[in-house]
Short mmCIF file of N, CA and C in Angstrom, two decimals:
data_model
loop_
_atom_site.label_atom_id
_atom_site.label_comp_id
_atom_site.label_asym_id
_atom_site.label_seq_id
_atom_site.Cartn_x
_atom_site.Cartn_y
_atom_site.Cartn_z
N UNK A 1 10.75 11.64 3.19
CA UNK A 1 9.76 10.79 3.84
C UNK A 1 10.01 10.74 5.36
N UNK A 2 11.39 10.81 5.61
CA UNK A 2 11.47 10.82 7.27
C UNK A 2 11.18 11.87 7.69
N UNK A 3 11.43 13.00 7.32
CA UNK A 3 11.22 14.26 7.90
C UNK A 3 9.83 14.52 8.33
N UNK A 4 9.00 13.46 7.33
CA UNK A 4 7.48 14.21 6.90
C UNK A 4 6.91 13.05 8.01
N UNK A 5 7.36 11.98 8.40
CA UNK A 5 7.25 11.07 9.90
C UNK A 5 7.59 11.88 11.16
N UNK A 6 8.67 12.55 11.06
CA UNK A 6 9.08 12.84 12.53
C UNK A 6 8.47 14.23 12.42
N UNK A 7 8.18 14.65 11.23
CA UNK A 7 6.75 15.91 11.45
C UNK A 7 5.71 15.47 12.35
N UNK A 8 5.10 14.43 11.80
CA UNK A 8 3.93 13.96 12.28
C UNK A 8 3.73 13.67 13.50
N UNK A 9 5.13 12.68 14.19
CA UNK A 9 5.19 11.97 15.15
C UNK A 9 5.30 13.87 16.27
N UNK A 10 6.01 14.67 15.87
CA UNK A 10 5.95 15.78 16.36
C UNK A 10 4.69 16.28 16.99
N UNK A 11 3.76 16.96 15.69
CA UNK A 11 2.82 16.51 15.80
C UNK A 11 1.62 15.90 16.68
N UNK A 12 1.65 14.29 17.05
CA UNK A 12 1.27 13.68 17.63
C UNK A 12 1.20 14.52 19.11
N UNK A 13 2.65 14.12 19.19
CA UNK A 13 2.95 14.46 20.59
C UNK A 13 2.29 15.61 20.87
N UNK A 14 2.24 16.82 20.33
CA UNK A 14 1.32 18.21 20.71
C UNK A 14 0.12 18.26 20.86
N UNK A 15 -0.50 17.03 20.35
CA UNK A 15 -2.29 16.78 20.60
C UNK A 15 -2.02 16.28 21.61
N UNK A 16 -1.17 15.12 21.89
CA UNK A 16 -1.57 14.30 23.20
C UNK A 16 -1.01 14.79 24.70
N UNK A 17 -0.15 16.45 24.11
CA UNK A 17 -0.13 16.82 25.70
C UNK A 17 -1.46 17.67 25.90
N UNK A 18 -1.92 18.43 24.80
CA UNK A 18 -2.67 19.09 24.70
C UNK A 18 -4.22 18.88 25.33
N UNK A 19 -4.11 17.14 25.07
CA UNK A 19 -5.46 16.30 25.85
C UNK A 19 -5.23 16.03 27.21
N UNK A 20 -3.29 15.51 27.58
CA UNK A 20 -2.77 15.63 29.07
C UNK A 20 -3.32 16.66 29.91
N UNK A 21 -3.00 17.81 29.21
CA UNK A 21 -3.24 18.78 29.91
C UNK A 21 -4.76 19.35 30.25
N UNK A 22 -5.64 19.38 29.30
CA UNK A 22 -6.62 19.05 29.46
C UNK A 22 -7.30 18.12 30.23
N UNK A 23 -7.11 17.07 30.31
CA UNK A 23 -7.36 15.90 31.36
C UNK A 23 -7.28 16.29 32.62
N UNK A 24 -5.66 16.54 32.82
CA UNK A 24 -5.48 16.32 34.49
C UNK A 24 -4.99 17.79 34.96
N UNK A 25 -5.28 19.12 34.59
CA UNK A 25 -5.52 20.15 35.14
C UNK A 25 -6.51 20.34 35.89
N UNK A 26 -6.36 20.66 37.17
CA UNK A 26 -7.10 20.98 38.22
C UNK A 26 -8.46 21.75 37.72
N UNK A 27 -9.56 21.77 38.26
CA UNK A 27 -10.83 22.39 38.11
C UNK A 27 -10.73 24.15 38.97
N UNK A 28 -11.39 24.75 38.32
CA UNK A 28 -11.59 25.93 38.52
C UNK A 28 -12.39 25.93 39.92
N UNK A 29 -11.87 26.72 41.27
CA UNK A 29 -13.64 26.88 42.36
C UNK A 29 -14.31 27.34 42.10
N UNK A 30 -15.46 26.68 42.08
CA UNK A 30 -17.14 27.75 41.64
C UNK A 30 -17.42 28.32 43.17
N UNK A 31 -16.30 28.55 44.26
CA UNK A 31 -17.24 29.01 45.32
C UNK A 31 -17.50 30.22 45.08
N UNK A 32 -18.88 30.97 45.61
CA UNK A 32 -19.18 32.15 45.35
C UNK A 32 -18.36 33.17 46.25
N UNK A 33 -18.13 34.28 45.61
CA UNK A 33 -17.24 35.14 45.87
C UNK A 33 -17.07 35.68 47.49
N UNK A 34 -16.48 36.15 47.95
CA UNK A 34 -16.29 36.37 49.29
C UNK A 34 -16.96 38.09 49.44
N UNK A 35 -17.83 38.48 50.32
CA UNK A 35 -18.35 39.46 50.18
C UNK A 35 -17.74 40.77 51.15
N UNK A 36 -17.20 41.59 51.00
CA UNK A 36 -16.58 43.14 50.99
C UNK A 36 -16.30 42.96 52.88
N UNK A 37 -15.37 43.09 53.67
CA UNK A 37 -15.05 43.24 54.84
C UNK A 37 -14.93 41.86 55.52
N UNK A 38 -15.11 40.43 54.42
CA UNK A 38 -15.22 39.18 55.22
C UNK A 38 -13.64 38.77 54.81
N UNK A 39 -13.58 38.29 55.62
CA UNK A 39 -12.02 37.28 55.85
C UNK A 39 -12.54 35.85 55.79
N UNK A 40 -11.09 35.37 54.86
CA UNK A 40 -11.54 33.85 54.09
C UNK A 40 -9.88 33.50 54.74
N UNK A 41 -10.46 32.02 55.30
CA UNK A 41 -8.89 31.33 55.96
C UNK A 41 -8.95 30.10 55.46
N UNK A 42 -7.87 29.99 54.88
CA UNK A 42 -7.51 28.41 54.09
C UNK A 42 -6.97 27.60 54.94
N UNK A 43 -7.39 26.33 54.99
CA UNK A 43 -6.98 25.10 56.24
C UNK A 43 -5.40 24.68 55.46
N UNK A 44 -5.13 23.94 56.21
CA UNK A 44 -3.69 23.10 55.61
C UNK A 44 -3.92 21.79 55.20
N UNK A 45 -5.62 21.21 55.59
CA UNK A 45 -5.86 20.18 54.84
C UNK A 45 -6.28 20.40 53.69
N UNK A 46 -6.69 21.56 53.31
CA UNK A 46 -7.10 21.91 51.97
C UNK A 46 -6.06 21.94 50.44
N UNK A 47 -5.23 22.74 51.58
CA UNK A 47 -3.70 22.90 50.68
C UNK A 47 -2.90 21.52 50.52
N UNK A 48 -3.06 20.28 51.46
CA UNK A 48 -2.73 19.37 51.41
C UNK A 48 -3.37 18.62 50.27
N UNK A 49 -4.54 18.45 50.31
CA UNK A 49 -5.19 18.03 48.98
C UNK A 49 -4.92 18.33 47.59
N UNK A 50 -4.44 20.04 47.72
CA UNK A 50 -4.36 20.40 46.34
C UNK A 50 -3.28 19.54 46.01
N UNK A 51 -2.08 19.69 46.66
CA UNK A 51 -0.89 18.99 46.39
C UNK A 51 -0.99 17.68 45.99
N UNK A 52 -1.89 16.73 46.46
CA UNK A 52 -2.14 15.79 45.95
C UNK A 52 -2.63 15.49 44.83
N UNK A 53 -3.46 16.42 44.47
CA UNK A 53 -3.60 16.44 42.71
C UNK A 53 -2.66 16.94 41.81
N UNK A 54 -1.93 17.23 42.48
CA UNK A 54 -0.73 17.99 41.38
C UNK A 54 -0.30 16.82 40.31
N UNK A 55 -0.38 16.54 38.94
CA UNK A 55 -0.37 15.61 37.98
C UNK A 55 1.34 15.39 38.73
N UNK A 56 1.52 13.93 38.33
CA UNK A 56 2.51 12.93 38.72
C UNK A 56 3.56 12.86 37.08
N UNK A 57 5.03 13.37 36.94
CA UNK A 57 5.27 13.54 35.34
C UNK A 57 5.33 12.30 34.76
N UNK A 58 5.52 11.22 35.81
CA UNK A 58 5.49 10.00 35.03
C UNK A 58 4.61 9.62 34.50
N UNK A 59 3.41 9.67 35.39
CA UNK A 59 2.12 9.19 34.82
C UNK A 59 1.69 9.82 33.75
N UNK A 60 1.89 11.49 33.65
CA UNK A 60 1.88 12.37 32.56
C UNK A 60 2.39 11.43 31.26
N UNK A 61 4.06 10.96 31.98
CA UNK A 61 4.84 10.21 30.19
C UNK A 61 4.43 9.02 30.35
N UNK A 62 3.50 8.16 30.71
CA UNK A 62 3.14 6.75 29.77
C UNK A 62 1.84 7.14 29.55
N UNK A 63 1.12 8.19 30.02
CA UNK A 63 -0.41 8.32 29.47
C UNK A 63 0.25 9.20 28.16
N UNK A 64 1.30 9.76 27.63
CA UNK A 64 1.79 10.16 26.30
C UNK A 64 2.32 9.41 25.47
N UNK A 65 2.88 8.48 25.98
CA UNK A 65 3.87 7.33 25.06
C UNK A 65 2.41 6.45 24.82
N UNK A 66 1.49 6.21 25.74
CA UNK A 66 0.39 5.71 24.83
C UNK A 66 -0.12 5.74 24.45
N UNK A 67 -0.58 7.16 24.27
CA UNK A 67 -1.28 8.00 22.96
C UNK A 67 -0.75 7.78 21.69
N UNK A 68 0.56 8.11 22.02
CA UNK A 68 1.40 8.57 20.85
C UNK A 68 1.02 6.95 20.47
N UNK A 69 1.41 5.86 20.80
CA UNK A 69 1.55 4.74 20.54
C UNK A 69 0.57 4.36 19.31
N UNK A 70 -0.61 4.55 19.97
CA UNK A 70 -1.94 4.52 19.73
C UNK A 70 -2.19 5.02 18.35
N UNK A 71 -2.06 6.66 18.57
CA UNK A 71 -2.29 7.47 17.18
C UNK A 71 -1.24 7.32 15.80
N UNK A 72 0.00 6.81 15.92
CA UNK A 72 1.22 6.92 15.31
C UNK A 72 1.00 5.40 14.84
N UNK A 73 1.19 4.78 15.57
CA UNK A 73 1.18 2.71 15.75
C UNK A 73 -0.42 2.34 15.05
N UNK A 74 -1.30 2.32 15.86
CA UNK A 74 -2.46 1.09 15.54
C UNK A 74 -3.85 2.33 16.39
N UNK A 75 -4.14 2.91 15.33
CA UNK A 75 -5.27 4.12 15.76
C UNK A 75 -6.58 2.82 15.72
N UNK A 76 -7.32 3.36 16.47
CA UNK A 76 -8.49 2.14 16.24
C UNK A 76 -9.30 2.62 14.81
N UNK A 77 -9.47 3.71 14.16
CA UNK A 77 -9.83 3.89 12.89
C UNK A 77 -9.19 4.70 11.69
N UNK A 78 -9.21 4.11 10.68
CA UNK A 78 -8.20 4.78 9.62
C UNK A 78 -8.66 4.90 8.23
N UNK A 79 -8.36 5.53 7.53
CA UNK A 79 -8.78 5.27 5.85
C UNK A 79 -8.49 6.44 5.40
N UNK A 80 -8.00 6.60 3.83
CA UNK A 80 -7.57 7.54 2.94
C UNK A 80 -8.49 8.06 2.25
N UNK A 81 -8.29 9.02 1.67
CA UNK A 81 -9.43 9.99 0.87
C UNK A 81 -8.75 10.77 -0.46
N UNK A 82 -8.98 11.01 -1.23
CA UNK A 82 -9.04 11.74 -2.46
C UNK A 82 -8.86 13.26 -2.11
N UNK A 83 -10.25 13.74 -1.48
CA UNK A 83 -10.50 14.95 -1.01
C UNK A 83 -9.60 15.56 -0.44
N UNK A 84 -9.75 16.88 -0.65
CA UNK A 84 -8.19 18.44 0.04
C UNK A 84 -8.62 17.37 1.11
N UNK A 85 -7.05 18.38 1.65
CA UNK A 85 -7.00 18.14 3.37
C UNK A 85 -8.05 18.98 3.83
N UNK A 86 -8.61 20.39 3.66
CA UNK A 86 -9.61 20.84 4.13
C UNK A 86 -11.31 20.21 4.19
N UNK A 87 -11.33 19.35 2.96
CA UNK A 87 -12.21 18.72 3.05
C UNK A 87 -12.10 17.79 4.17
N UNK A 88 -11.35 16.66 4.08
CA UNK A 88 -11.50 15.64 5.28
C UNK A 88 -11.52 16.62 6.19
N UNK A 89 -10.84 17.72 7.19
CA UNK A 89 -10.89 18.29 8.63
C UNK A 89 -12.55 18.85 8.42
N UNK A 90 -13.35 19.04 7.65
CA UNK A 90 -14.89 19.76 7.77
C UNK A 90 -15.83 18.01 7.89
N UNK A 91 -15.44 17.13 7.03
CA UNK A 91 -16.11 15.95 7.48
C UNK A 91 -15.43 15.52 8.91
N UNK A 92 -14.94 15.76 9.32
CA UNK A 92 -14.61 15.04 11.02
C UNK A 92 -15.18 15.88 11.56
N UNK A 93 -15.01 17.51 11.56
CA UNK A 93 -16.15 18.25 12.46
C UNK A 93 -17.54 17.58 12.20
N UNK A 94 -17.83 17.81 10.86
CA UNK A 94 -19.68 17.71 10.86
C UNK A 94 -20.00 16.05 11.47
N UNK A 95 -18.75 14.85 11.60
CA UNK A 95 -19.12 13.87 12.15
C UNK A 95 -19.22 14.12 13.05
N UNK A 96 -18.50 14.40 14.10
CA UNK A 96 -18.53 14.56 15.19
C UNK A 96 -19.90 15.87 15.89
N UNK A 97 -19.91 16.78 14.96
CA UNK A 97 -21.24 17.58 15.15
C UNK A 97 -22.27 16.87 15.80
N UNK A 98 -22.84 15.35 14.72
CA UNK A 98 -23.76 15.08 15.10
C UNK A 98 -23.86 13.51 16.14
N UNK A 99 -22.64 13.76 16.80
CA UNK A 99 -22.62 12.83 18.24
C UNK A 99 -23.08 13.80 19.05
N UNK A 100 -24.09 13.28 19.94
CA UNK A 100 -24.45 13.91 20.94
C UNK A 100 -23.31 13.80 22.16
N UNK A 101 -23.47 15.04 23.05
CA UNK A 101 -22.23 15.30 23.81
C UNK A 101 -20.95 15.60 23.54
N UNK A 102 -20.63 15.93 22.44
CA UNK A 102 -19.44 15.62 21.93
C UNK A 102 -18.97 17.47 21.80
N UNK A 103 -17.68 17.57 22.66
CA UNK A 103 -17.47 19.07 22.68
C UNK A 103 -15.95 19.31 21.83
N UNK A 104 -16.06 20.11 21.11
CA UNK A 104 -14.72 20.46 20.32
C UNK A 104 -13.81 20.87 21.34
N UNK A 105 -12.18 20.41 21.47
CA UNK A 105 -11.23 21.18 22.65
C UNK A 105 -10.52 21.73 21.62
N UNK A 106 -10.36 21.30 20.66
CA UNK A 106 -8.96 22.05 19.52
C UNK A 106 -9.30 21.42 18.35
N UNK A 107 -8.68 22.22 17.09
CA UNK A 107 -8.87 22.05 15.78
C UNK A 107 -8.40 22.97 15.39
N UNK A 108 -7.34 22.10 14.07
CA UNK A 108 -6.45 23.55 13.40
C UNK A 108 -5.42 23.03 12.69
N UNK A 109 -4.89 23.50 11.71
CA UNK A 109 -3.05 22.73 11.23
C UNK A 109 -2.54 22.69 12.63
N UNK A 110 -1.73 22.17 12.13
CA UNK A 110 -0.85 21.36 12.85
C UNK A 110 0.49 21.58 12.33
N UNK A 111 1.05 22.02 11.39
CA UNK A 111 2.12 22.54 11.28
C UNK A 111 2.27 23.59 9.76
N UNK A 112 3.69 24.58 9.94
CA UNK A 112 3.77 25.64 8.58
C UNK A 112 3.01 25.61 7.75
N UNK A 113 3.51 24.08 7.07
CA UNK A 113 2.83 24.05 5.81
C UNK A 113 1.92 23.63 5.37
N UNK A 114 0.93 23.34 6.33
CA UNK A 114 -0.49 23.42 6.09
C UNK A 114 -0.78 21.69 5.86
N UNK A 115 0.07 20.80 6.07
CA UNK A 115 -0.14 19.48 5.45
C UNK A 115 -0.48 18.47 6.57
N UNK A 116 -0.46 19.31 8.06
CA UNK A 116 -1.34 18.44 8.74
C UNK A 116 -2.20 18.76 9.80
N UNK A 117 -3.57 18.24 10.17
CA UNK A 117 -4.32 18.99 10.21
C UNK A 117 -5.32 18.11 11.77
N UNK A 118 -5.10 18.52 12.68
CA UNK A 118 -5.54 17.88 13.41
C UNK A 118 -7.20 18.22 14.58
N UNK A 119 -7.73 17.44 15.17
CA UNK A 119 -8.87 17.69 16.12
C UNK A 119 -9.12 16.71 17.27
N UNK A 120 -9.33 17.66 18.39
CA UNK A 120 -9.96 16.71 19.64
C UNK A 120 -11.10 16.78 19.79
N UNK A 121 -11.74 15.97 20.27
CA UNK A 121 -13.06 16.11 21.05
C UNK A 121 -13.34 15.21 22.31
N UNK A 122 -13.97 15.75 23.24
CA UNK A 122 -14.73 15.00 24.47
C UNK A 122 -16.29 14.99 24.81
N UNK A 123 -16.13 13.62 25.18
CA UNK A 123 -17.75 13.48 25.30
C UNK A 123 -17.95 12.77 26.54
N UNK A 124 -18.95 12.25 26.93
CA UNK A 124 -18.96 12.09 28.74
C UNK A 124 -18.46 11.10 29.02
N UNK A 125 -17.00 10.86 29.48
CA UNK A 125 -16.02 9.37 29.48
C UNK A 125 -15.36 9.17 28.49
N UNK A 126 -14.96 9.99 27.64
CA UNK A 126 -14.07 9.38 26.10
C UNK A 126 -13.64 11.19 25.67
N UNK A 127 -12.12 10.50 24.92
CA UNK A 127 -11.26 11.75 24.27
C UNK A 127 -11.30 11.11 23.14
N UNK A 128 -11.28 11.86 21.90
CA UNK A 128 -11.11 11.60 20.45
C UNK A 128 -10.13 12.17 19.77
N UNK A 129 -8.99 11.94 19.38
CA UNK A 129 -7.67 12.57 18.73
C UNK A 129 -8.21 12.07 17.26
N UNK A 130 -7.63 13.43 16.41
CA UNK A 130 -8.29 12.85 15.19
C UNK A 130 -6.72 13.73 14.30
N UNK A 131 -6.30 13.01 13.31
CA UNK A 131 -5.38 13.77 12.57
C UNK A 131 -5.18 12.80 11.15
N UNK A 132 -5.44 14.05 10.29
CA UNK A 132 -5.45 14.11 8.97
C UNK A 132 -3.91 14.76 8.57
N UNK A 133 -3.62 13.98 7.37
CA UNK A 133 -2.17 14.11 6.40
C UNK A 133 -2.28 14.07 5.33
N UNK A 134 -1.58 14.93 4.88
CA UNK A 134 -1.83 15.71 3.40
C UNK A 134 -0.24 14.74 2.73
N UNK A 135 -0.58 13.67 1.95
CA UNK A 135 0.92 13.32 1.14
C UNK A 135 0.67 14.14 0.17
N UNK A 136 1.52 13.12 -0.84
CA UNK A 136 1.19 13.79 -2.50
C UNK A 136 -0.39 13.93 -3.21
N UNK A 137 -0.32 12.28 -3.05
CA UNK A 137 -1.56 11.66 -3.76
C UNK A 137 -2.94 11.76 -2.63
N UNK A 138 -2.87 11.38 -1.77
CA UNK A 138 -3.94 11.38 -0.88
C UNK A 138 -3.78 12.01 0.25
N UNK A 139 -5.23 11.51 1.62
CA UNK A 139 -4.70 12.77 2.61
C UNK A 139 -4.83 11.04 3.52
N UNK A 140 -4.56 10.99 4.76
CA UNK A 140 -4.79 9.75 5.40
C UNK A 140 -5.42 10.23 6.74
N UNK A 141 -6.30 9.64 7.46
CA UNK A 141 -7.28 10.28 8.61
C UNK A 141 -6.66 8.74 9.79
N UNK A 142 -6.69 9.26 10.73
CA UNK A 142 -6.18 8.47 12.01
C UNK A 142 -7.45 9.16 13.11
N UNK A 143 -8.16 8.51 13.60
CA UNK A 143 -8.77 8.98 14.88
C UNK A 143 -8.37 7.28 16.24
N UNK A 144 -8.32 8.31 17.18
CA UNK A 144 -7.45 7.40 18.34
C UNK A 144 -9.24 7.44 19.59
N UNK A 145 -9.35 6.55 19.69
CA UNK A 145 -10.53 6.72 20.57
C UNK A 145 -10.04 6.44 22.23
N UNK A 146 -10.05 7.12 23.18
CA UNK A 146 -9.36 6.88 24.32
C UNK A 146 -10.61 7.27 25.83
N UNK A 147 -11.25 6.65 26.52
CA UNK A 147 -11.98 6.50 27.55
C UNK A 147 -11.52 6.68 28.44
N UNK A 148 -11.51 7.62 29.86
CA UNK A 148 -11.50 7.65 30.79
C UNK A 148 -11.05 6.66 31.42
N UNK A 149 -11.54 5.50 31.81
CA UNK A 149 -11.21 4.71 32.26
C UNK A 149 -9.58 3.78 31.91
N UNK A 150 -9.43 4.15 30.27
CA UNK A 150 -8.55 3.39 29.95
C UNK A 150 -7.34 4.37 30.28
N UNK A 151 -7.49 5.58 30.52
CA UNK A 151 -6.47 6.44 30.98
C UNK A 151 -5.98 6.25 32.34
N UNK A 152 -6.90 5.85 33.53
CA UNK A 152 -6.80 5.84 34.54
C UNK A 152 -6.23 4.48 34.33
N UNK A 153 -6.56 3.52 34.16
CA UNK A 153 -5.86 1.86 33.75
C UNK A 153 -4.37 2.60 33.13
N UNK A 154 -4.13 2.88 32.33
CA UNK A 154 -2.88 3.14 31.47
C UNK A 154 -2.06 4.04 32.96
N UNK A 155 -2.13 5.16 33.86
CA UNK A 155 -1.43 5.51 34.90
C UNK A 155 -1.42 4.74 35.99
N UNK A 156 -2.26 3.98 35.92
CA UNK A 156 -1.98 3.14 37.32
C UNK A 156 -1.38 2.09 37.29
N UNK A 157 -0.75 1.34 35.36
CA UNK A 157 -0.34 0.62 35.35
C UNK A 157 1.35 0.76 35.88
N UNK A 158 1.67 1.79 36.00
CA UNK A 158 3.20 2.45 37.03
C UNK A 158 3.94 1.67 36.86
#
């Protein structure tokens, strides 16, 4: 039984860097390409900026310790099922299917032996961690609902 906790709690932790990272990775430039014989000069206020977004690791570890908290501790929704573990992971897609905005980032086991089974999603201001567990008898579903805003509240609480 402990092993099959500190699986999980394992686990956990790999969705919620997985959404970290997702979150606070820098954006791609859409500037359009530089055209054949032109010279492109980068300012030092520019480069100064980037640096300033460079994610902060602390803020990185309490926006994780409160995930984890969250998903592991007191998920805001929960309930057990009968159904395979493959069944519950196809009802959380097709729920989530029919939220509008709602974009899949990951979905998949979650570890060897197939007994846990996890999914993210984002929609405009909100992350959704969702993870399903395969015991003996039943499977148990945890989804962690987490907003933008409460992320930025949770790093600035420093």
């Amino acid at each position: 039984m402990k092993k099959r906790i500190v699986t999980c709690c394992i686990i956990a932790l790999c969705l919620i860097f997985a959404v970290v990272g997702f979150v606070c990775l820098p954006r791609k430039n859409t500037a359009p390409p530089v055209a054949s014989g032109q010279t492109t000069y980068k300012s030092t206020e520019q480069s100064d900026a980037k640096r300033s977004k460079t994610p902060d690791t602390s803020e990185n570890r309490r926006l994780v310790d409160y995930l984890h908290n969250m998903l592991m501790g007191e998920p805001q929704q929960t309930w057990e099922t009968k159904k395979s573990l493959q069944q519950a992971g196809e009802e959380l897609l097709d729920l989530y299917k029919e939220k509008e905005h709602s974009v899949p980032v990951f979905s998949g086991y979650l570890d060897v032996l197939g007994k846990t089974w996890g999914c993210i999603f984002q929609g405009n201001g909100w992350t959704d961690i969702c993870l399903v567990t395969d015991t003996d008898a039943v499977r148990k579903v945890a989804i962690c609902h987490m907003t933008t805003q409460e992320m930025q509240d949770v790093i600035a609480q420093g």
